[in-house]
Amino acid sequence: MLPFNTIEEAVTFLGRNLTMAETLWFNYSAKKSDYYLYCHNILFLFLIFSLVPLPLVFVEMMKSLGFHKYKIQPKVSLSFSEMFKCYKDVMRMFVLVVGPLQLVSYPSVKMIGIQTGLPLPSVWEILSQLTVYFMIEDYTNYWIHRSLHCKWGYENIHRVHHEYAAPIGFAAPYAHWLEILILGIPSFLGPAIAPGHMITFWLWIALRQIEAIETHSGYDFPWAPTRFIPFYGGADYHDYHHYVGEQSQSNFASVFTYCDYIYGTDKGYRYHKKVLRKLKEQSKANGAQNGASFYVPTEDLKSE
């Protein structure tokens, strides 16, 4: 809740007029508690989990539109009922785990110093903090994810997320309840180390989930704007990790590729891409149609 009753008091406090964004923020948040503002995350996550994957469902169902050529594993196709079942499972975990976790974690948000007042951060400040959050989350998520591929971690926890060997958008948050809790730690570390404004925190939570849905989309669209982000993994990069499954020792990073490169856990993926290039060259030489992406047999990859 803002410590001002009127815009005039806010102007006096700042020593300048409010920007349009600050005026909108004042009108919306002045009488709302910080806890109420924080709980907006629950609504945002619900909308993201429910709406962002819908275009991918449409693309999957309407193969006649021509998008199927961008499907990474074209031989795998899920029915609408199968995708809806995944969504229902995600919503069950949302109600039982994600929502309650958001409700009870507010004291930690106050403790690290997430602000709700004025002035609002500049666009440069928001972008800088979001970059830091993505870098920290990516690095810590890499090691946690990698540890979950040990025999015990995979069989008892991480196996649930890998039930979708050909991932779909709705499957991005599909996981064991304990994995949901564990992977909440990397998401929280960035804001804890470099706390910012509640608006930045909202954007961070939203963008991270949208990114996860994109990397689990199962489609490698050439026009995706994320292709212009340096060292970004994307759908093709993470899809390979799901394809190999339990034996995967490649592509553990959640967002970028540098951790896998530095620690040598992208060798299987790079070998896979090398073989694919050769197969496509042979296919062209033989006059075959150059269609959608396809995969090298799993046993060949595990030997690398």
PDB file of C-alpha atoms in Angstrom, residues 8-297:
ATOM      1  CA  GLU A   8      -0.328  15.608  -4.969  1.00  0.00           C
ATOM      2  CA  GLU A   9       1.336  14.005  -1.946  1.00  0.00           C
ATOM      3  CA  ALA A  10       3.221  11.647  -4.243  1.00  0.00           C
ATOM      4  CA  VAL A  11       4.357  14.578  -6.406  1.00  0.00           C
ATOM      5  CA  THR A  12       5.596  16.416  -3.322  1.00  0.00           C
ATOM      6  CA  PHE A  13       7.480  13.313  -2.129  1.00  0.00           C
ATOM      7  CA  LEU A  14       9.174  12.721  -5.502  1.00  0.00           C
ATOM      8  CA  GLY A  15       9.822  16.402  -6.183  1.00  0.00           C
ATOM      9  CA  ARG A  16       8.478  16.034  -9.737  1.00  0.00           C
ATOM     10  CA  ASN A  17       5.347  15.150 -11.644  1.00  0.00           C
ATOM     11  CA  LEU A  18       4.416  11.496 -11.954  1.00  0.00           C
ATOM     12  CA  THR A  19       4.935   9.785 -15.277  1.00  0.00           C
ATOM     13  CA  MET A  20       1.921   8.265 -16.999  1.00  0.00           C
ATOM     14  CA  ALA A  21       2.978   4.805 -15.796  1.00  0.00           C
ATOM     15  CA  GLU A  22       3.386   6.050 -12.224  1.00  0.00           C
ATOM     16  CA  THR A  23      -0.026   7.707 -12.327  1.00  0.00           C
ATOM     17  CA  LEU A  24      -1.613   4.455 -13.473  1.00  0.00           C
ATOM     18  CA  TRP A  25       0.260   2.550 -10.784  1.00  0.00           C
ATOM     19  CA  PHE A  26      -0.863   5.030  -8.119  1.00  0.00           C
ATOM     20  CA  ASN A  27      -4.509   4.838  -9.182  1.00  0.00           C
ATOM     21  CA  TYR A  28      -4.398   1.033  -9.142  1.00  0.00           C
ATOM     22  CA  SER A  29      -2.257   0.250  -6.117  1.00  0.00           C
ATOM     23  CA  ALA A  30      -2.648   3.129  -3.684  1.00  0.00           C
ATOM     24  CA  LYS A  31      -5.308   1.436  -1.549  1.00  0.00           C
ATOM     25  CA  LYS A  32      -4.234  -2.174  -2.101  1.00  0.00           C
ATOM     26  CA  SER A  33      -2.068  -4.052   0.362  1.00  0.00           C
ATOM     27  CA  ASP A  34       1.334  -5.356  -0.671  1.00  0.00           C
ATOM     28  CA  TYR A  35       0.109  -8.885  -0.025  1.00  0.00           C
ATOM     29  CA  TYR A  36      -2.809  -8.386  -2.397  1.00  0.00           C
ATOM     30  CA  LEU A  37      -0.455  -7.075  -5.080  1.00  0.00           C
ATOM     31  CA  TYR A  38       1.896 -10.020  -4.597  1.00  0.00           C
ATOM     32  CA  CYS A  39      -0.970 -12.495  -4.970  1.00  0.00           C
ATOM     33  CA  HIS A  40      -1.530 -11.216  -8.493  1.00  0.00           C
ATOM     34  CA  ASN A  41       1.098 -13.806  -9.396  1.00  0.00           C
ATOM     35  CA  ILE A  42      -1.494 -16.526  -8.850  1.00  0.00           C
ATOM     36  CA  LEU A  43      -3.806 -14.972 -11.447  1.00  0.00           C
ATOM     37  CA  PHE A  44      -0.944 -14.355 -13.876  1.00  0.00           C
ATOM     38  CA  LEU A  45       0.290 -17.947 -13.610  1.00  0.00           C
ATOM     39  CA  PHE A  46      -3.204 -19.334 -14.074  1.00  0.00           C
ATOM     40  CA  LEU A  47      -3.729 -17.248 -17.210  1.00  0.00           C
ATOM     41  CA  ILE A  48      -0.294 -18.125 -18.603  1.00  0.00           C
ATOM     42  CA  PHE A  49      -0.678 -21.868 -17.968  1.00  0.00           C
ATOM     43  CA  SER A  50      -4.174 -21.799 -19.478  1.00  0.00           C
ATOM     44  CA  LEU A  51      -3.904 -19.412 -22.431  1.00  0.00           C
ATOM     45  CA  VAL A  52      -0.329 -19.260 -23.729  1.00  0.00           C
ATOM     46  CA  PRO A  53      -0.253 -22.935 -24.890  1.00  0.00           C
ATOM     47  CA  LEU A  54      -3.602 -22.646 -26.717  1.00  0.00           C
ATOM     48  CA  PRO A  55      -2.132 -21.512 -30.081  1.00  0.00           C
ATOM     49  CA  LEU A  56       0.116 -24.584 -29.935  1.00  0.00           C
ATOM     50  CA  VAL A  57      -2.928 -26.784 -29.381  1.00  0.00           C
ATOM     51  CA  PHE A  58      -4.565 -25.196 -32.427  1.00  0.00           C
ATOM     52  CA  VAL A  59      -1.436 -25.757 -34.518  1.00  0.00           C
ATOM     53  CA  GLU A  60      -1.231 -29.378 -33.375  1.00  0.00           C
ATOM     54  CA  MET A  61      -4.868 -30.059 -34.246  1.00  0.00           C
ATOM     55  CA  MET A  62      -4.921 -28.187 -37.568  1.00  0.00           C
ATOM     56  CA  LYS A  63      -2.148 -29.947 -39.471  1.00  0.00           C
ATOM     57  CA  SER A  64      -3.620 -28.766 -42.766  1.00  0.00           C
ATOM     58  CA  LEU A  65      -2.402 -25.225 -42.040  1.00  0.00           C
ATOM     59  CA  GLY A  66       1.153 -26.218 -42.908  1.00  0.00           C
ATOM     60  CA  PHE A  67       2.794 -25.694 -39.526  1.00  0.00           C
ATOM     61  CA  HIS A  68       3.496 -29.388 -39.134  1.00  0.00           C
ATOM     62  CA  LYS A  69       6.747 -28.982 -41.077  1.00  0.00           C
ATOM     63  CA  TYR A  70       8.106 -27.076 -38.074  1.00  0.00           C
ATOM     64  CA  LYS A  71       7.284 -29.852 -35.614  1.00  0.00           C
ATOM     65  CA  ILE A  72      10.472 -31.216 -34.071  1.00  0.00           C
ATOM     66  CA  GLN A  73       9.187 -34.768 -33.628  1.00  0.00           C
ATOM     67  CA  PRO A  74       6.678 -35.000 -36.485  1.00  0.00           C
ATOM     68  CA  LYS A  75       5.895 -38.677 -35.956  1.00  0.00           C
ATOM     69  CA  VAL A  76       4.478 -37.971 -32.491  1.00  0.00           C
ATOM     70  CA  SER A  77       0.981 -36.527 -32.390  1.00  0.00           C
ATOM     71  CA  LEU A  78      -1.257 -36.015 -29.368  1.00  0.00           C
ATOM     72  CA  SER A  79      -5.030 -35.868 -29.489  1.00  0.00           C
ATOM     73  CA  PHE A  80      -7.005 -33.024 -27.987  1.00  0.00           C
ATOM     74  CA  SER A  81      -8.104 -35.274 -25.103  1.00  0.00           C
ATOM     75  CA  GLU A  82      -4.468 -36.146 -24.322  1.00  0.00           C
ATOM     76  CA  MET A  83      -3.464 -32.489 -24.275  1.00  0.00           C
ATOM     77  CA  PHE A  84      -6.488 -31.592 -22.151  1.00  0.00           C
ATOM     78  CA  LYS A  85      -5.541 -34.325 -19.681  1.00  0.00           C
ATOM     79  CA  CYS A  86      -2.104 -32.741 -19.371  1.00  0.00           C
ATOM     80  CA  TYR A  87      -3.738 -29.371 -18.685  1.00  0.00           C
ATOM     81  CA  LYS A  88      -5.989 -30.891 -16.014  1.00  0.00           C
ATOM     82  CA  ASP A  89      -2.981 -32.477 -14.316  1.00  0.00           C
ATOM     83  CA  VAL A  90      -1.160 -29.132 -14.372  1.00  0.00           C
ATOM     84  CA  MET A  91      -4.185 -27.360 -12.905  1.00  0.00           C
ATOM     85  CA  ARG A  92      -4.418 -29.949 -10.152  1.00  0.00           C
ATOM     86  CA  MET A  93      -0.826 -29.202  -9.162  1.00  0.00           C
ATOM     87  CA  PHE A  94      -1.556 -25.503  -9.544  1.00  0.00           C
ATOM     88  CA  VAL A  95      -4.382 -25.710  -7.002  1.00  0.00           C
ATOM     89  CA  LEU A  96      -2.581 -28.058  -4.614  1.00  0.00           C
ATOM     90  CA  VAL A  97       1.010 -26.774  -4.823  1.00  0.00           C
ATOM     91  CA  VAL A  98       1.698 -23.653  -6.902  1.00  0.00           C
ATOM     92  CA  GLY A  99      -1.160 -21.501  -5.592  1.00  0.00           C
ATOM     93  CA  PRO A 100      -0.604 -22.324  -1.892  1.00  0.00           C
ATOM     94  CA  LEU A 101       3.147 -21.819  -2.342  1.00  0.00           C
ATOM     95  CA  GLN A 102       2.491 -18.326  -3.676  1.00  0.00           C
ATOM     96  CA  LEU A 103       0.179 -17.556  -0.768  1.00  0.00           C
ATOM     97  CA  VAL A 104       2.604 -18.600   1.963  1.00  0.00           C
ATOM     98  CA  SER A 105       5.809 -17.230   0.412  1.00  0.00           C
ATOM     99  CA  TYR A 106       4.878 -13.576   0.830  1.00  0.00           C
ATOM    100  CA  PRO A 107       6.986 -13.072   4.018  1.00  0.00           C
ATOM    101  CA  SER A 108      10.108 -14.063   2.092  1.00  0.00           C
ATOM    102  CA  VAL A 109       9.256 -11.489  -0.595  1.00  0.00           C
ATOM    103  CA  LYS A 110       8.964  -8.773   2.046  1.00  0.00           C
ATOM    104  CA  MET A 111      12.174  -9.956   3.683  1.00  0.00           C
ATOM    105  CA  ILE A 112      14.269  -9.583   0.520  1.00  0.00           C
ATOM    106  CA  GLY A 113      12.864  -6.116  -0.140  1.00  0.00           C
ATOM    107  CA  ILE A 114      10.557  -6.238  -3.150  1.00  0.00           C
ATOM    108  CA  GLN A 115       9.138  -2.722  -3.422  1.00  0.00           C
ATOM    109  CA  THR A 116       5.623  -1.621  -4.351  1.00  0.00           C
ATOM    110  CA  GLY A 117       5.948   2.138  -4.021  1.00  0.00           C
ATOM    111  CA  LEU A 118       7.127   5.060  -6.130  1.00  0.00           C
ATOM    112  CA  PRO A 119       9.139   5.873  -8.141  1.00  0.00           C
ATOM    113  CA  LEU A 120       8.737   3.069 -10.654  1.00  0.00           C
ATOM    114  CA  PRO A 121      11.919   1.563 -12.091  1.00  0.00           C
ATOM    115  CA  SER A 122      13.068   2.691 -15.507  1.00  0.00           C
ATOM    116  CA  VAL A 123      12.830   0.397 -18.509  1.00  0.00           C
ATOM    117  CA  TRP A 124      16.627   0.016 -18.414  1.00  0.00           C
ATOM    118  CA  GLU A 125      16.533  -0.990 -14.746  1.00  0.00           C
ATOM    119  CA  ILE A 126      13.772  -3.550 -15.385  1.00  0.00           C
ATOM    120  CA  LEU A 127      15.635  -5.067 -18.349  1.00  0.00           C
ATOM    121  CA  SER A 128      18.901  -5.203 -16.391  1.00  0.00           C
ATOM    122  CA  GLN A 129      17.287  -6.962 -13.444  1.00  0.00           C
ATOM    123  CA  LEU A 130      15.403  -9.404 -15.660  1.00  0.00           C
ATOM    124  CA  THR A 131      18.687 -10.298 -17.383  1.00  0.00           C
ATOM    125  CA  VAL A 132      20.295 -10.961 -14.002  1.00  0.00           C
ATOM    126  CA  TYR A 133      17.310 -13.074 -12.917  1.00  0.00           C
ATOM    127  CA  PHE A 134      17.457 -15.201 -16.073  1.00  0.00           C
ATOM    128  CA  MET A 135      21.224 -15.716 -15.724  1.00  0.00           C
ATOM    129  CA  ILE A 136      21.015 -16.730 -12.054  1.00  0.00           C
ATOM    130  CA  GLU A 137      18.019 -18.990 -12.599  1.00  0.00           C
ATOM    131  CA  ASP A 138      19.628 -20.643 -15.600  1.00  0.00           C
ATOM    132  CA  TYR A 139      22.863 -21.436 -13.753  1.00  0.00           C
ATOM    133  CA  THR A 140      21.253 -22.781 -10.575  1.00  0.00           C
ATOM    134  CA  ASN A 141      18.538 -24.618 -12.493  1.00  0.00           C
ATOM    135  CA  TYR A 142      21.246 -26.308 -14.565  1.00  0.00           C
ATOM    136  CA  TRP A 143      22.805 -27.952 -11.510  1.00  0.00           C
ATOM    137  CA  ILE A 144      19.518 -28.886  -9.862  1.00  0.00           C
ATOM    138  CA  HIS A 145      18.184 -30.320 -13.112  1.00  0.00           C
ATOM    139  CA  ARG A 146      21.409 -32.224 -13.658  1.00  0.00           C
ATOM    140  CA  SER A 147      21.235 -33.688 -10.164  1.00  0.00           C
ATOM    141  CA  LEU A 148      17.658 -34.817 -10.807  1.00  0.00           C
ATOM    142  CA  HIS A 149      19.012 -37.070 -13.550  1.00  0.00           C
ATOM    143  CA  CYS A 150      20.813 -39.242 -11.038  1.00  0.00           C
ATOM    144  CA  LYS A 151      19.160 -42.645 -10.690  1.00  0.00           C
ATOM    145  CA  TRP A 152      17.217 -41.868  -7.493  1.00  0.00           C
ATOM    146  CA  GLY A 153      16.246 -38.332  -8.507  1.00  0.00           C
ATOM    147  CA  TYR A 154      14.973 -39.395 -11.889  1.00  0.00           C
ATOM    148  CA  GLU A 155      13.046 -42.474 -10.765  1.00  0.00           C
ATOM    149  CA  ASN A 156      11.397 -40.797  -7.792  1.00  0.00           C
ATOM    150  CA  ILE A 157      10.927 -37.191  -8.932  1.00  0.00           C
ATOM    151  CA  HIS A 158      12.002 -36.085 -12.406  1.00  0.00           C
ATOM    152  CA  ARG A 159      10.507 -39.042 -14.275  1.00  0.00           C
ATOM    153  CA  VAL A 160       7.078 -37.379 -14.105  1.00  0.00           C
ATOM    154  CA  HIS A 161       8.201 -34.399 -16.197  1.00  0.00           C
ATOM    155  CA  HIS A 162       9.734 -36.752 -18.766  1.00  0.00           C
ATOM    156  CA  GLU A 163       6.474 -38.610 -19.343  1.00  0.00           C
ATOM    157  CA  TYR A 164       6.174 -36.352 -22.383  1.00  0.00           C
ATOM    158  CA  ALA A 165       9.106 -37.523 -24.532  1.00  0.00           C
ATOM    159  CA  ALA A 166       7.791 -35.173 -27.211  1.00  0.00           C
ATOM    160  CA  PRO A 167       6.882 -32.144 -25.074  1.00  0.00           C
ATOM    161  CA  ILE A 168       3.899 -29.857 -25.589  1.00  0.00           C
ATOM    162  CA  GLY A 169       3.236 -26.364 -24.266  1.00  0.00           C
ATOM    163  CA  PHE A 170       0.923 -27.533 -21.489  1.00  0.00           C
ATOM    164  CA  ALA A 171       3.656 -29.898 -20.252  1.00  0.00           C
ATOM    165  CA  ALA A 172       6.066 -27.088 -19.319  1.00  0.00           C
ATOM    166  CA  PRO A 173       4.880 -26.965 -15.662  1.00  0.00           C
ATOM    167  CA  TYR A 174       3.916 -30.666 -15.628  1.00  0.00           C
ATOM    168  CA  ALA A 175       6.073 -32.172 -12.872  1.00  0.00           C
ATOM    169  CA  HIS A 176       6.204 -33.983  -9.547  1.00  0.00           C
ATOM    170  CA  TRP A 177       5.089 -31.768  -6.660  1.00  0.00           C
ATOM    171  CA  LEU A 178       8.544 -31.963  -5.085  1.00  0.00           C
ATOM    172  CA  GLU A 179      10.213 -30.857  -8.299  1.00  0.00           C
ATOM    173  CA  ILE A 180       7.885 -27.858  -8.425  1.00  0.00           C
ATOM    174  CA  LEU A 181       9.021 -26.872  -4.943  1.00  0.00           C
ATOM    175  CA  ILE A 182      12.714 -27.503  -5.625  1.00  0.00           C
ATOM    176  CA  LEU A 183      12.769 -25.559  -8.889  1.00  0.00           C
ATOM    177  CA  GLY A 184      11.091 -22.644  -7.159  1.00  0.00           C
ATOM    178  CA  ILE A 185      14.456 -21.966  -5.504  1.00  0.00           C
ATOM    179  CA  PRO A 186      16.314 -20.882  -8.696  1.00  0.00           C
ATOM    180  CA  SER A 187      13.362 -18.676  -9.659  1.00  0.00           C
ATOM    181  CA  PHE A 188      13.520 -16.916  -6.286  1.00  0.00           C
ATOM    182  CA  LEU A 189      17.304 -16.487  -6.092  1.00  0.00           C
ATOM    183  CA  GLY A 190      17.510 -13.686  -8.670  1.00  0.00           C
ATOM    184  CA  PRO A 191      15.005 -11.390  -6.954  1.00  0.00           C
ATOM    185  CA  ALA A 192      16.615 -12.268  -3.599  1.00  0.00           C
ATOM    186  CA  ILE A 193      20.078 -11.219  -4.792  1.00  0.00           C
ATOM    187  CA  ALA A 194      18.944  -8.159  -6.770  1.00  0.00           C
ATOM    188  CA  PRO A 195      15.511  -7.161  -5.399  1.00  0.00           C
ATOM    189  CA  GLY A 196      13.468  -4.794  -7.481  1.00  0.00           C
ATOM    190  CA  HIS A 197       9.935  -3.522  -7.850  1.00  0.00           C
ATOM    191  CA  MET A 198       6.821  -5.680  -7.724  1.00  0.00           C
ATOM    192  CA  ILE A 199       6.223  -4.923 -11.409  1.00  0.00           C
ATOM    193  CA  THR A 200       9.649  -6.366 -12.236  1.00  0.00           C
ATOM    194  CA  PHE A 201       8.842  -9.394 -10.099  1.00  0.00           C
ATOM    195  CA  TRP A 202       5.537  -9.906 -11.951  1.00  0.00           C
ATOM    196  CA  LEU A 203       7.326  -9.654 -15.290  1.00  0.00           C
ATOM    197  CA  TRP A 204       9.990 -12.119 -14.174  1.00  0.00           C
ATOM    198  CA  ILE A 205       7.502 -14.779 -13.091  1.00  0.00           C
ATOM    199  CA  ALA A 206       5.421 -14.304 -16.249  1.00  0.00           C
ATOM    200  CA  LEU A 207       8.317 -14.258 -18.728  1.00  0.00           C
ATOM    201  CA  ARG A 208      10.011 -17.277 -17.161  1.00  0.00           C
ATOM    202  CA  GLN A 209       6.845 -19.361 -17.542  1.00  0.00           C
ATOM    203  CA  ILE A 210       6.203 -18.137 -21.072  1.00  0.00           C
ATOM    204  CA  GLU A 211       9.792 -19.053 -21.950  1.00  0.00           C
ATOM    205  CA  ALA A 212       9.284 -22.537 -20.464  1.00  0.00           C
ATOM    206  CA  ILE A 213       6.147 -23.024 -22.569  1.00  0.00           C
ATOM    207  CA  GLU A 214       8.034 -21.918 -25.679  1.00  0.00           C
ATOM    208  CA  THR A 215      10.881 -24.381 -25.071  1.00  0.00           C
ATOM    209  CA  HIS A 216       8.345 -27.183 -24.489  1.00  0.00           C
ATOM    210  CA  SER A 217       6.259 -26.246 -27.519  1.00  0.00           C
ATOM    211  CA  GLY A 218       7.497 -29.083 -29.708  1.00  0.00           C
ATOM    212  CA  TYR A 219       7.815 -26.663 -32.637  1.00  0.00           C
ATOM    213  CA  ASP A 220      10.876 -24.873 -33.986  1.00  0.00           C
ATOM    214  CA  PHE A 221       9.409 -21.827 -35.709  1.00  0.00           C
ATOM    215  CA  PRO A 222      11.946 -19.892 -37.817  1.00  0.00           C
ATOM    216  CA  TRP A 223      10.278 -16.548 -36.994  1.00  0.00           C
ATOM    217  CA  ALA A 224      10.460 -16.945 -33.192  1.00  0.00           C
ATOM    218  CA  PRO A 225      11.868 -13.679 -31.728  1.00  0.00           C
ATOM    219  CA  THR A 226      13.842 -15.686 -29.154  1.00  0.00           C
ATOM    220  CA  ARG A 227      16.182 -16.743 -31.987  1.00  0.00           C
ATOM    221  CA  PHE A 228      17.779 -13.306 -31.686  1.00  0.00           C
ATOM    222  CA  ILE A 229      18.698 -13.802 -28.007  1.00  0.00           C
ATOM    223  CA  PRO A 230      22.395 -14.735 -27.636  1.00  0.00           C
ATOM    224  CA  PHE A 231      23.028 -18.270 -26.373  1.00  0.00           C
ATOM    225  CA  TYR A 232      19.303 -18.993 -26.152  1.00  0.00           C
ATOM    226  CA  GLY A 233      18.443 -22.707 -26.246  1.00  0.00           C
ATOM    227  CA  GLY A 234      14.876 -22.791 -27.494  1.00  0.00           C
ATOM    228  CA  ALA A 235      12.463 -25.567 -28.336  1.00  0.00           C
ATOM    229  CA  ASP A 236      14.781 -27.686 -30.487  1.00  0.00           C
ATOM    230  CA  TYR A 237      17.484 -27.626 -27.814  1.00  0.00           C
ATOM    231  CA  HIS A 238      15.216 -28.723 -24.965  1.00  0.00           C
ATOM    232  CA  ASP A 239      13.165 -31.107 -27.070  1.00  0.00           C
ATOM    233  CA  TYR A 240      16.283 -33.224 -27.565  1.00  0.00           C
ATOM    234  CA  HIS A 241      16.628 -33.552 -23.790  1.00  0.00           C
ATOM    235  CA  HIS A 242      13.092 -34.907 -23.529  1.00  0.00           C
ATOM    236  CA  TYR A 243      13.584 -37.197 -26.501  1.00  0.00           C
ATOM    237  CA  VAL A 244      16.588 -38.967 -24.956  1.00  0.00           C
ATOM    238  CA  GLY A 245      14.787 -39.117 -21.611  1.00  0.00           C
ATOM    239  CA  GLU A 246      16.148 -40.951 -18.586  1.00  0.00           C
ATOM    240  CA  GLN A 247      19.592 -41.569 -20.081  1.00  0.00           C
ATOM    241  CA  SER A 248      19.976 -37.948 -21.165  1.00  0.00           C
ATOM    242  CA  GLN A 249      23.221 -36.319 -20.119  1.00  0.00           C
ATOM    243  CA  SER A 250      22.727 -33.365 -22.420  1.00  0.00           C
ATOM    244  CA  ASN A 251      20.980 -29.993 -22.442  1.00  0.00           C
ATOM    245  CA  PHE A 252      20.214 -29.535 -18.747  1.00  0.00           C
ATOM    246  CA  ALA A 253      20.066 -25.732 -18.875  1.00  0.00           C
ATOM    247  CA  SER A 254      16.626 -24.172 -18.726  1.00  0.00           C
ATOM    248  CA  VAL A 255      17.157 -21.088 -20.894  1.00  0.00           C
ATOM    249  CA  PHE A 256      20.645 -20.597 -22.324  1.00  0.00           C
ATOM    250  CA  THR A 257      23.277 -22.952 -23.761  1.00  0.00           C
ATOM    251  CA  TYR A 258      26.486 -21.715 -22.155  1.00  0.00           C
ATOM    252  CA  CYS A 259      26.352 -23.964 -19.056  1.00  0.00           C
ATOM    253  CA  ASP A 260      25.988 -27.111 -21.154  1.00  0.00           C
ATOM    254  CA  TYR A 261      28.846 -25.945 -23.367  1.00  0.00           C
ATOM    255  CA  ILE A 262      31.179 -25.051 -20.478  1.00  0.00           C
ATOM    256  CA  TYR A 263      30.545 -28.287 -18.581  1.00  0.00           C
ATOM    257  CA  GLY A 264      30.489 -30.502 -21.649  1.00  0.00           C
ATOM    258  CA  THR A 265      26.871 -31.632 -21.387  1.00  0.00           C
ATOM    259  CA  ASP A 266      25.871 -30.700 -24.906  1.00  0.00           C
ATOM    260  CA  LYS A 267      28.031 -33.258 -26.725  1.00  0.00           C
ATOM    261  CA  GLY A 268      25.145 -35.635 -27.430  1.00  0.00           C
ATOM    262  CA  TYR A 269      23.070 -32.807 -28.852  1.00  0.00           C
ATOM    263  CA  ARG A 270      25.888 -31.514 -31.046  1.00  0.00           C
ATOM    264  CA  TYR A 271      26.534 -35.031 -32.327  1.00  0.00           C
ATOM    265  CA  HIS A 272      22.818 -35.398 -33.001  1.00  0.00           C
ATOM    266  CA  LYS A 273      22.741 -32.169 -35.040  1.00  0.00           C
ATOM    267  CA  LYS A 274      25.857 -33.237 -36.948  1.00  0.00           C
ATOM    268  CA  VAL A 275      24.242 -36.555 -37.930  1.00  0.00           C
ATOM    269  CA  LEU A 276      21.023 -34.786 -38.895  1.00  0.00           C
ATOM    270  CA  ARG A 277      22.899 -32.463 -41.219  1.00  0.00           C
ATOM    271  CA  LYS A 278      24.533 -35.426 -42.932  1.00  0.00           C
ATOM    272  CA  LEU A 279      21.207 -37.237 -43.283  1.00  0.00           C
ATOM    273  CA  LYS A 280      19.579 -34.169 -44.796  1.00  0.00           C
ATOM    274  CA  GLU A 281      22.443 -33.742 -47.238  1.00  0.00           C
ATOM    275  CA  GLN A 282      22.075 -37.380 -48.268  1.00  0.00           C
ATOM    276  CA  SER A 283      18.337 -36.931 -48.545  1.00  0.00           C
ATOM    277  CA  LYS A 284      18.755 -33.956 -50.852  1.00  0.00           C
ATOM    278  CA  ALA A 285      21.332 -35.799 -52.906  1.00  0.00           C
ATOM    279  CA  ASN A 286      18.891 -38.676 -53.361  1.00  0.00           C
ATOM    280  CA  GLY A 287      16.143 -36.302 -54.426  1.00  0.00           C
ATOM    281  CA  ALA A 288      14.013 -36.960 -51.330  1.00  0.00           C
ATOM    282  CA  GLN A 289      11.664 -34.343 -50.011  1.00  0.00           C
ATOM    283  CA  ASN A 290      13.258 -32.196 -47.321  1.00  0.00           C
ATOM    284  CA  GLY A 291      10.468 -32.173 -44.754  1.00  0.00           C
ATOM    285  CA  ALA A 292      10.213 -31.705 -41.015  1.00  0.00           C
ATOM    286  CA  SER A 293      12.944 -32.432 -38.526  1.00  0.00           C
ATOM    287  CA  PHE A 294      13.603 -36.012 -37.526  1.00  0.00           C
ATOM    288  CA  TYR A 295      15.683 -37.746 -34.888  1.00  0.00           C
ATOM    289  CA  VAL A 296      18.633 -40.062 -34.781  1.00  0.00           C
ATOM    290  CA  PRO A 297      17.873 -43.394 -33.044  1.00  0.00           C
TER     291      PRO A 297
END
